[in-house]
Amino acid sequence: MIAANETFNGTFPFAPHFTTKPGFRMHYVDEGPGDPIVCLHGEPTWGYLYRKFIPPLSATHRVIVPDHMGFGKSETPQDREYTYLTHVANLEALLNDELDVQNLTLVLQDWGGLIGGAYALRNPERVKRLFVMNTILPIYAPGTEERMANMFENSRWFNWIGAAMADGSLEHVLGSLRVTMLSMMKLIGFENLAQVDDTWVAAYSAPFATREECKGAIEFPLDVITGRAKLFEVGTPETIAAVKQKPIMLAVGMQDKAGDPRLGIAQFKAQFPDAPVVELEHAGHFVQEDAPETAVALIQQFIHSTS
């Protein structure tokens, strides 16, 4: 776990906030006035991923950026179950019980899409709009199973996960993220190498100083590979209909290696046929790193057009 006041040479200068409502010490950034924008990270990142989003968005909105259990400045309890639905419950404890926020704009990427999408299905009355980047949402649409199977079959990331499980190296490699972080992000689809320096490496590696602190990162991909998480069994017909009526937009880094971005777009269009889609040709899985200024401008325009 990263020290509460660590700023990584001023690149993450945001005041730390903590809640114990989920049953562990969960960190979140909370900056700015106005209606809240909640930005959710995935694997193997943390709130640092949104460091270039927070200043411009917090000029007009309250920006909340949690670190999931086992990531960033949050604790990594060893006696807790780590599934995506556990992370959804943790998010509810933060947003509903600790902060009691309404009129949310959800900004979602990677596992943040599944977590934030499930949160929206459970709490549609709290969510105003969704902005999605390189992820899937837990809302069934005709053809979902075939698209998901093809997406993961052609995924460089999940092919590696499957091979690592088969040869017994998964926990060793993902348990060594303190030294393999950059290669893992490249494997998933990180393109903007020009910004990588010692501070960048230190910031992304810091949550994973020991094998035990890598527990969250090890567990996330097992939800997909082992099938233990039924990703599209969240919500009711009523809550699904409520979420489908909300403004939603997709921005896709087309160099993604976690899954085929074309299939991701097809899945999104099957779920939300009238929603706008923007393809970012030179960005990968981590749009927040590869095209932060473009993504922020798209979010701002999206919020303005749906206010």
PDB file of C-alpha atoms in Angstrom, residues 30-283:
ATOM      1  CA  ASP A  30     -12.234  13.956  -3.972  1.00  0.00           C
ATOM      2  CA  GLU A  31     -11.586  17.249  -5.772  1.00  0.00           C
ATOM      3  CA  GLY A  32     -13.710  20.137  -6.995  1.00  0.00           C
ATOM      4  CA  PRO A  33     -17.300  21.452  -6.778  1.00  0.00           C
ATOM      5  CA  GLY A  34     -20.533  20.520  -8.513  1.00  0.00           C
ATOM      6  CA  ASP A  35     -22.126  17.272  -9.625  1.00  0.00           C
ATOM      7  CA  PRO A  36     -19.784  14.303  -9.215  1.00  0.00           C
ATOM      8  CA  ILE A  37     -17.735  12.570 -11.873  1.00  0.00           C
ATOM      9  CA  VAL A  38     -16.588   9.138 -10.670  1.00  0.00           C
ATOM     10  CA  CYS A  39     -13.577   7.701 -12.525  1.00  0.00           C
ATOM     11  CA  LEU A  40     -12.917   3.972 -12.151  1.00  0.00           C
ATOM     12  CA  HIS A  41      -9.665   2.210 -12.998  1.00  0.00           C
ATOM     13  CA  GLY A  42      -9.018  -1.435 -13.763  1.00  0.00           C
ATOM     14  CA  GLU A  43      -6.090  -3.870 -14.022  1.00  0.00           C
ATOM     15  CA  PRO A  44      -3.229  -3.355 -13.128  1.00  0.00           C
ATOM     16  CA  THR A  45      -3.536   0.401 -12.514  1.00  0.00           C
ATOM     17  CA  TRP A  46      -4.893   2.670  -9.780  1.00  0.00           C
ATOM     18  CA  GLY A  47      -6.147   6.259  -9.430  1.00  0.00           C
ATOM     19  CA  TYR A  48      -2.845   7.551 -10.787  1.00  0.00           C
ATOM     20  CA  LEU A  49      -4.250   6.621 -14.202  1.00  0.00           C
ATOM     21  CA  TYR A  50      -6.588   9.637 -13.955  1.00  0.00           C
ATOM     22  CA  ARG A  51      -4.029  12.204 -12.786  1.00  0.00           C
ATOM     23  CA  LYS A  52      -4.383  14.184 -16.050  1.00  0.00           C
ATOM     24  CA  PHE A  53      -8.192  14.072 -15.902  1.00  0.00           C
ATOM     25  CA  ILE A  54      -8.622  15.385 -12.360  1.00  0.00           C
ATOM     26  CA  PRO A  55      -7.416  19.024 -12.703  1.00  0.00           C
ATOM     27  CA  PRO A  56      -9.455  20.006 -15.788  1.00  0.00           C
ATOM     28  CA  LEU A  57     -12.593  18.092 -14.785  1.00  0.00           C
ATOM     29  CA  SER A  58     -12.510  19.317 -11.168  1.00  0.00           C
ATOM     30  CA  ALA A  59     -12.672  22.925 -12.356  1.00  0.00           C
ATOM     31  CA  THR A  60     -16.408  22.432 -12.901  1.00  0.00           C
ATOM     32  CA  HIS A  61     -17.285  19.124 -11.207  1.00  0.00           C
ATOM     33  CA  ARG A  62     -16.592  17.114  -8.086  1.00  0.00           C
ATOM     34  CA  VAL A  63     -14.172  14.429  -9.271  1.00  0.00           C
ATOM     35  CA  ILE A  64     -14.063  11.225  -7.212  1.00  0.00           C
ATOM     36  CA  VAL A  65     -11.412   8.631  -8.064  1.00  0.00           C
ATOM     37  CA  PRO A  66     -11.423   5.514  -5.852  1.00  0.00           C
ATOM     38  CA  ASP A  67      -8.681   2.914  -5.621  1.00  0.00           C
ATOM     39  CA  HIS A  68     -10.213  -0.561  -5.695  1.00  0.00           C
ATOM     40  CA  MET A  69      -9.394  -3.000  -2.919  1.00  0.00           C
ATOM     41  CA  GLY A  70      -5.818  -4.184  -3.441  1.00  0.00           C
ATOM     42  CA  PHE A  71      -4.781  -1.229  -5.595  1.00  0.00           C
ATOM     43  CA  GLY A  72      -3.198   2.193  -5.143  1.00  0.00           C
ATOM     44  CA  LYS A  73      -3.452   3.668  -1.673  1.00  0.00           C
ATOM     45  CA  SER A  74      -6.218   1.276  -0.607  1.00  0.00           C
ATOM     46  CA  GLU A  75      -5.516  -1.701   1.621  1.00  0.00           C
ATOM     47  CA  THR A  76      -5.025  -5.232   0.305  1.00  0.00           C
ATOM     48  CA  PRO A  77      -6.757  -7.417   2.903  1.00  0.00           C
ATOM     49  CA  GLN A  78      -5.718 -11.049   2.597  1.00  0.00           C
ATOM     50  CA  ASP A  79      -8.918 -12.519   4.050  1.00  0.00           C
ATOM     51  CA  ARG A  80     -11.385 -10.980   1.591  1.00  0.00           C
ATOM     52  CA  GLU A  81     -12.938 -12.413  -1.569  1.00  0.00           C
ATOM     53  CA  TYR A  82     -11.756 -10.601  -4.699  1.00  0.00           C
ATOM     54  CA  THR A  83     -14.371 -10.800  -7.452  1.00  0.00           C
ATOM     55  CA  TYR A  84     -15.756  -8.001  -9.522  1.00  0.00           C
ATOM     56  CA  LEU A  85     -19.031  -8.118  -7.591  1.00  0.00           C
ATOM     57  CA  THR A  86     -17.060  -7.691  -4.352  1.00  0.00           C
ATOM     58  CA  HIS A  87     -15.585  -4.537  -5.868  1.00  0.00           C
ATOM     59  CA  VAL A  88     -19.109  -3.384  -6.782  1.00  0.00           C
ATOM     60  CA  ALA A  89     -20.168  -3.754  -3.144  1.00  0.00           C
ATOM     61  CA  ASN A  90     -17.080  -1.807  -2.066  1.00  0.00           C
ATOM     62  CA  LEU A  91     -17.986   0.984  -4.499  1.00  0.00           C
ATOM     63  CA  GLU A  92     -21.535   1.103  -3.162  1.00  0.00           C
ATOM     64  CA  ALA A  93     -20.164   1.435   0.374  1.00  0.00           C
ATOM     65  CA  LEU A  94     -18.100   4.439  -0.740  1.00  0.00           C
ATOM     66  CA  LEU A  95     -20.563   6.259  -3.000  1.00  0.00           C
ATOM     67  CA  ASN A  96     -23.805   5.437  -1.176  1.00  0.00           C
ATOM     68  CA  ASP A  97     -22.894   4.962   2.466  1.00  0.00           C
ATOM     69  CA  GLU A  98     -19.860   7.230   2.892  1.00  0.00           C
ATOM     70  CA  LEU A  99     -20.508  10.023   0.365  1.00  0.00           C
ATOM     71  CA  ASP A 100     -24.230   9.667  -0.501  1.00  0.00           C
ATOM     72  CA  VAL A 101     -23.690  11.174  -3.957  1.00  0.00           C
ATOM     73  CA  GLN A 102     -26.311  11.668  -6.682  1.00  0.00           C
ATOM     74  CA  ASN A 103     -26.361  12.739 -10.359  1.00  0.00           C
ATOM     75  CA  LEU A 104     -23.235  10.737 -11.097  1.00  0.00           C
ATOM     76  CA  THR A 105     -21.292  10.778 -14.315  1.00  0.00           C
ATOM     77  CA  LEU A 106     -19.435   7.460 -14.436  1.00  0.00           C
ATOM     78  CA  VAL A 107     -16.134   7.389 -16.346  1.00  0.00           C
ATOM     79  CA  LEU A 108     -15.266   3.727 -16.854  1.00  0.00           C
ATOM     80  CA  GLN A 109     -12.346   1.730 -18.265  1.00  0.00           C
ATOM     81  CA  ASP A 110     -11.204  -1.909 -18.106  1.00  0.00           C
ATOM     82  CA  TRP A 111     -12.651  -3.603 -14.976  1.00  0.00           C
ATOM     83  CA  GLY A 112     -14.050  -0.207 -14.065  1.00  0.00           C
ATOM     84  CA  GLY A 113     -16.637  -0.819 -16.801  1.00  0.00           C
ATOM     85  CA  LEU A 114     -17.905  -4.028 -15.244  1.00  0.00           C
ATOM     86  CA  ILE A 115     -17.784  -2.569 -11.737  1.00  0.00           C
ATOM     87  CA  GLY A 116     -19.314   0.780 -12.676  1.00  0.00           C
ATOM     88  CA  GLY A 117     -21.846  -0.821 -15.009  1.00  0.00           C
ATOM     89  CA  ALA A 118     -23.021  -3.161 -12.260  1.00  0.00           C
ATOM     90  CA  TYR A 119     -23.168  -0.200  -9.874  1.00  0.00           C
ATOM     91  CA  ALA A 120     -25.395   1.638 -12.363  1.00  0.00           C
ATOM     92  CA  LEU A 121     -27.697  -1.384 -12.665  1.00  0.00           C
ATOM     93  CA  ARG A 122     -27.995  -1.586  -8.898  1.00  0.00           C
ATOM     94  CA  ASN A 123     -28.364   2.171  -8.424  1.00  0.00           C
ATOM     95  CA  PRO A 124     -29.872   3.668 -11.587  1.00  0.00           C
ATOM     96  CA  GLU A 125     -31.468   6.491  -9.620  1.00  0.00           C
ATOM     97  CA  ARG A 126     -28.008   7.798  -8.669  1.00  0.00           C
ATOM     98  CA  VAL A 127     -26.458   7.700 -12.159  1.00  0.00           C
ATOM     99  CA  LYS A 128     -27.019  10.462 -14.716  1.00  0.00           C
ATOM    100  CA  ARG A 129     -24.705   9.400 -17.579  1.00  0.00           C
ATOM    101  CA  LEU A 130     -21.847   7.017 -18.474  1.00  0.00           C
ATOM    102  CA  PHE A 131     -18.643   7.626 -20.435  1.00  0.00           C
ATOM    103  CA  VAL A 132     -16.947   4.361 -21.388  1.00  0.00           C
ATOM    104  CA  MET A 133     -13.405   3.566 -22.582  1.00  0.00           C
ATOM    105  CA  ASN A 134     -12.076   0.144 -23.635  1.00  0.00           C
ATOM    106  CA  THR A 135     -14.271  -2.040 -21.497  1.00  0.00           C
ATOM    107  CA  ILE A 136     -17.482  -4.037 -21.531  1.00  0.00           C
ATOM    108  CA  LEU A 137     -20.623  -3.371 -19.538  1.00  0.00           C
ATOM    109  CA  PRO A 138     -22.557  -6.140 -17.719  1.00  0.00           C
ATOM    110  CA  ILE A 139     -25.699  -5.640 -19.776  1.00  0.00           C
ATOM    111  CA  TYR A 140     -26.750  -8.559 -21.938  1.00  0.00           C
ATOM    112  CA  ALA A 141     -27.458  -7.978 -25.635  1.00  0.00           C
ATOM    113  CA  PRO A 142     -28.204 -10.548 -28.366  1.00  0.00           C
ATOM    114  CA  GLY A 143     -24.945 -12.138 -29.523  1.00  0.00           C
ATOM    115  CA  THR A 144     -23.077 -11.296 -26.306  1.00  0.00           C
ATOM    116  CA  GLU A 145     -21.695 -14.793 -25.686  1.00  0.00           C
ATOM    117  CA  GLU A 146     -20.276 -15.157 -29.208  1.00  0.00           C
ATOM    118  CA  ARG A 147     -18.724 -11.690 -29.198  1.00  0.00           C
ATOM    119  CA  MET A 148     -17.187 -12.199 -25.766  1.00  0.00           C
ATOM    120  CA  ALA A 149     -15.788 -15.602 -26.729  1.00  0.00           C
ATOM    121  CA  ASN A 150     -14.223 -14.140 -29.868  1.00  0.00           C
ATOM    122  CA  MET A 151     -12.930 -11.108 -28.001  1.00  0.00           C
ATOM    123  CA  PHE A 152     -11.135 -13.166 -25.376  1.00  0.00           C
ATOM    124  CA  GLU A 153      -9.977 -15.829 -27.849  1.00  0.00           C
ATOM    125  CA  ASN A 154      -8.143 -13.121 -29.814  1.00  0.00           C
ATOM    126  CA  SER A 155      -6.896 -11.290 -26.725  1.00  0.00           C
ATOM    127  CA  ARG A 156      -3.128 -11.137 -26.274  1.00  0.00           C
ATOM    128  CA  TRP A 157      -3.725 -10.453 -22.577  1.00  0.00           C
ATOM    129  CA  PHE A 158      -6.122 -13.303 -21.833  1.00  0.00           C
ATOM    130  CA  ASN A 159      -4.189 -15.749 -24.007  1.00  0.00           C
ATOM    131  CA  TRP A 160      -1.191 -14.991 -21.814  1.00  0.00           C
ATOM    132  CA  ILE A 161      -3.309 -15.366 -18.658  1.00  0.00           C
ATOM    133  CA  GLY A 162      -4.548 -18.774 -19.832  1.00  0.00           C
ATOM    134  CA  ALA A 163      -1.041 -19.968 -20.693  1.00  0.00           C
ATOM    135  CA  ALA A 164       0.314 -18.703 -17.366  1.00  0.00           C
ATOM    136  CA  MET A 165      -2.407 -20.550 -15.479  1.00  0.00           C
ATOM    137  CA  ALA A 166      -1.623 -23.722 -17.420  1.00  0.00           C
ATOM    138  CA  ASP A 167       2.106 -23.652 -16.684  1.00  0.00           C
ATOM    139  CA  GLY A 168       1.732 -22.433 -13.106  1.00  0.00           C
ATOM    140  CA  SER A 169       3.453 -19.069 -13.599  1.00  0.00           C
ATOM    141  CA  LEU A 170       0.446 -16.753 -13.208  1.00  0.00           C
ATOM    142  CA  GLU A 171       0.819 -15.954  -9.515  1.00  0.00           C
ATOM    143  CA  HIS A 172       4.585 -15.610  -9.835  1.00  0.00           C
ATOM    144  CA  VAL A 173       4.450 -13.140 -12.727  1.00  0.00           C
ATOM    145  CA  LEU A 174       1.486 -11.074 -11.529  1.00  0.00           C
ATOM    146  CA  GLY A 175       2.916 -11.316  -8.019  1.00  0.00           C
ATOM    147  CA  SER A 176       6.014  -9.499  -9.309  1.00  0.00           C
ATOM    148  CA  LEU A 177       4.326  -6.393 -10.680  1.00  0.00           C
ATOM    149  CA  ARG A 178       6.807  -4.238  -8.800  1.00  0.00           C
ATOM    150  CA  VAL A 179       9.269  -5.112 -11.596  1.00  0.00           C
ATOM    151  CA  THR A 180       6.994  -6.172 -14.471  1.00  0.00           C
ATOM    152  CA  MET A 181       4.449  -3.333 -14.497  1.00  0.00           C
ATOM    153  CA  LEU A 182       5.567  -1.695 -17.744  1.00  0.00           C
ATOM    154  CA  SER A 183       5.707  -4.980 -19.637  1.00  0.00           C
ATOM    155  CA  MET A 184       2.237  -5.928 -18.345  1.00  0.00           C
ATOM    156  CA  MET A 185       0.754  -2.625 -19.500  1.00  0.00           C
ATOM    157  CA  LYS A 186       2.468  -3.009 -22.878  1.00  0.00           C
ATOM    158  CA  LEU A 187       1.004  -6.492 -23.178  1.00  0.00           C
ATOM    159  CA  ILE A 188      -2.493  -5.105 -22.595  1.00  0.00           C
ATOM    160  CA  GLY A 189      -1.989  -2.141 -24.900  1.00  0.00           C
ATOM    161  CA  PHE A 190      -0.048   0.932 -23.707  1.00  0.00           C
ATOM    162  CA  GLU A 191       1.286   3.087 -26.552  1.00  0.00           C
ATOM    163  CA  ASN A 192       2.574   6.396 -25.149  1.00  0.00           C
ATOM    164  CA  LEU A 193       6.044   5.269 -24.086  1.00  0.00           C
ATOM    165  CA  ALA A 194       7.465   8.782 -24.437  1.00  0.00           C
ATOM    166  CA  GLN A 195       6.074   9.718 -21.018  1.00  0.00           C
ATOM    167  CA  VAL A 196       7.659   6.794 -19.178  1.00  0.00           C
ATOM    168  CA  ASP A 197      10.335   7.858 -16.701  1.00  0.00           C
ATOM    169  CA  ASP A 198      11.470   6.734 -13.250  1.00  0.00           C
ATOM    170  CA  THR A 199       8.582   8.549 -11.549  1.00  0.00           C
ATOM    171  CA  TRP A 200       5.994   6.936 -13.836  1.00  0.00           C
ATOM    172  CA  VAL A 201       7.417   3.463 -13.182  1.00  0.00           C
ATOM    173  CA  ALA A 202       7.630   4.095  -9.442  1.00  0.00           C
ATOM    174  CA  ALA A 203       4.029   5.322  -9.259  1.00  0.00           C
ATOM    175  CA  TYR A 204       2.507   2.370 -11.081  1.00  0.00           C
ATOM    176  CA  SER A 205       4.731  -0.187  -9.334  1.00  0.00           C
ATOM    177  CA  ALA A 206       4.341   1.205  -5.811  1.00  0.00           C
ATOM    178  CA  PRO A 207       1.104  -0.613  -4.839  1.00  0.00           C
ATOM    179  CA  PHE A 208       2.754  -3.983  -5.496  1.00  0.00           C
ATOM    180  CA  ALA A 209       5.816  -3.996  -3.247  1.00  0.00           C
ATOM    181  CA  THR A 210       5.223  -7.578  -2.063  1.00  0.00           C
ATOM    182  CA  ARG A 211       3.592 -10.736  -3.387  1.00  0.00           C
ATOM    183  CA  GLU A 212       0.758 -10.293  -0.879  1.00  0.00           C
ATOM    184  CA  GLU A 213       0.058  -6.768  -2.133  1.00  0.00           C
ATOM    185  CA  CYS A 214      -0.474  -8.166  -5.645  1.00  0.00           C
ATOM    186  CA  LYS A 215      -3.527 -10.159  -4.548  1.00  0.00           C
ATOM    187  CA  GLY A 216      -6.032  -7.839  -6.238  1.00  0.00           C
ATOM    188  CA  ALA A 217      -4.128  -7.872  -9.523  1.00  0.00           C
ATOM    189  CA  ILE A 218      -3.812 -11.664  -9.488  1.00  0.00           C
ATOM    190  CA  GLU A 219      -7.496 -12.186  -8.787  1.00  0.00           C
ATOM    191  CA  PHE A 220      -9.070  -9.853 -11.373  1.00  0.00           C
ATOM    192  CA  PRO A 221      -8.346 -11.902 -14.542  1.00  0.00           C
ATOM    193  CA  LEU A 222      -9.379 -15.140 -12.841  1.00  0.00           C
ATOM    194  CA  ASP A 223     -12.983 -13.924 -12.945  1.00  0.00           C
ATOM    195  CA  VAL A 224     -12.886 -14.281 -16.739  1.00  0.00           C
ATOM    196  CA  ILE A 225     -10.511 -17.209 -17.211  1.00  0.00           C
ATOM    197  CA  THR A 226     -12.125 -19.499 -14.643  1.00  0.00           C
ATOM    198  CA  GLY A 227     -15.681 -18.347 -15.357  1.00  0.00           C
ATOM    199  CA  ARG A 228     -16.281 -17.839 -11.658  1.00  0.00           C
ATOM    200  CA  ALA A 229     -17.883 -14.439 -12.295  1.00  0.00           C
ATOM    201  CA  LYS A 230     -21.089 -14.522 -14.294  1.00  0.00           C
ATOM    202  CA  LEU A 231     -20.495 -11.160 -15.921  1.00  0.00           C
ATOM    203  CA  PHE A 232     -23.966 -10.648 -17.378  1.00  0.00           C
ATOM    204  CA  GLU A 233     -26.165 -11.728 -14.478  1.00  0.00           C
ATOM    205  CA  VAL A 234     -26.553  -8.358 -12.806  1.00  0.00           C
ATOM    206  CA  GLY A 235     -29.680  -6.243 -12.825  1.00  0.00           C
ATOM    207  CA  THR A 236     -33.325  -6.761 -13.590  1.00  0.00           C
ATOM    208  CA  PRO A 237     -35.312  -5.946 -16.740  1.00  0.00           C
ATOM    209  CA  GLU A 238     -36.408  -2.726 -15.037  1.00  0.00           C
ATOM    210  CA  THR A 239     -32.925  -1.571 -14.046  1.00  0.00           C
ATOM    211  CA  ILE A 240     -31.471  -2.580 -17.420  1.00  0.00           C
ATOM    212  CA  ALA A 241     -34.149  -0.493 -19.141  1.00  0.00           C
ATOM    213  CA  ALA A 242     -33.388   2.423 -16.818  1.00  0.00           C
ATOM    214  CA  VAL A 243     -29.652   2.335 -17.616  1.00  0.00           C
ATOM    215  CA  LYS A 244     -30.302   2.007 -21.349  1.00  0.00           C
ATOM    216  CA  GLN A 245     -32.254   5.254 -21.230  1.00  0.00           C
ATOM    217  CA  LYS A 246     -29.311   7.213 -19.834  1.00  0.00           C
ATOM    218  CA  PRO A 247     -26.879   9.186 -21.989  1.00  0.00           C
ATOM    219  CA  ILE A 248     -23.838   7.041 -22.734  1.00  0.00           C
ATOM    220  CA  MET A 249     -20.791   7.428 -24.947  1.00  0.00           C
ATOM    221  CA  LEU A 250     -17.906   5.148 -25.942  1.00  0.00           C
ATOM    222  CA  ALA A 251     -14.342   6.220 -26.749  1.00  0.00           C
ATOM    223  CA  VAL A 252     -12.120   3.362 -27.929  1.00  0.00           C
ATOM    224  CA  GLY A 253      -8.348   3.110 -28.178  1.00  0.00           C
ATOM    225  CA  MET A 254      -8.036   1.015 -31.332  1.00  0.00           C
ATOM    226  CA  GLN A 255      -4.589  -0.390 -30.431  1.00  0.00           C
ATOM    227  CA  ASP A 256      -6.095  -2.299 -27.487  1.00  0.00           C
ATOM    228  CA  LYS A 257      -4.552  -5.739 -26.858  1.00  0.00           C
ATOM    229  CA  ALA A 258      -6.821  -6.808 -23.990  1.00  0.00           C
ATOM    230  CA  GLY A 259      -9.600  -7.601 -26.444  1.00  0.00           C
ATOM    231  CA  ASP A 260     -10.522  -6.908 -30.042  1.00  0.00           C
ATOM    232  CA  PRO A 261     -11.732  -3.284 -30.046  1.00  0.00           C
ATOM    233  CA  ARG A 262     -13.959  -3.935 -33.086  1.00  0.00           C
ATOM    234  CA  LEU A 263     -15.823  -6.608 -31.160  1.00  0.00           C
ATOM    235  CA  GLY A 264     -16.023  -4.277 -28.171  1.00  0.00           C
ATOM    236  CA  ILE A 265     -17.633  -1.639 -30.389  1.00  0.00           C
ATOM    237  CA  ALA A 266     -20.051  -4.239 -31.784  1.00  0.00           C
ATOM    238  CA  GLN A 267     -21.035  -5.273 -28.256  1.00  0.00           C
ATOM    239  CA  PHE A 268     -21.560  -1.645 -27.210  1.00  0.00           C
ATOM    240  CA  LYS A 269     -23.689  -0.889 -30.293  1.00  0.00           C
ATOM    241  CA  ALA A 270     -25.808  -3.963 -29.592  1.00  0.00           C
ATOM    242  CA  GLN A 271     -26.411  -2.623 -26.080  1.00  0.00           C
ATOM    243  CA  PHE A 272     -26.807   1.052 -27.021  1.00  0.00           C
ATOM    244  CA  PRO A 273     -27.541   1.341 -30.750  1.00  0.00           C
ATOM    245  CA  ASP A 274     -28.036   5.119 -30.733  1.00  0.00           C
ATOM    246  CA  ALA A 275     -25.045   6.083 -28.554  1.00  0.00           C
ATOM    247  CA  PRO A 276     -22.034   7.921 -30.007  1.00  0.00           C
ATOM    248  CA  VAL A 277     -18.762   6.028 -30.552  1.00  0.00           C
ATOM    249  CA  VAL A 278     -15.366   7.686 -31.093  1.00  0.00           C
ATOM    250  CA  GLU A 279     -12.423   5.635 -32.365  1.00  0.00           C
ATOM    251  CA  LEU A 280      -8.974   6.795 -31.223  1.00  0.00           C
ATOM    252  CA  GLU A 281      -6.682   5.230 -33.804  1.00  0.00           C
ATOM    253  CA  HIS A 282      -3.348   5.753 -32.031  1.00  0.00           C
ATOM    254  CA  ALA A 283      -4.444   4.981 -28.468  1.00  0.00           C
TER     255      ALA A 283
END
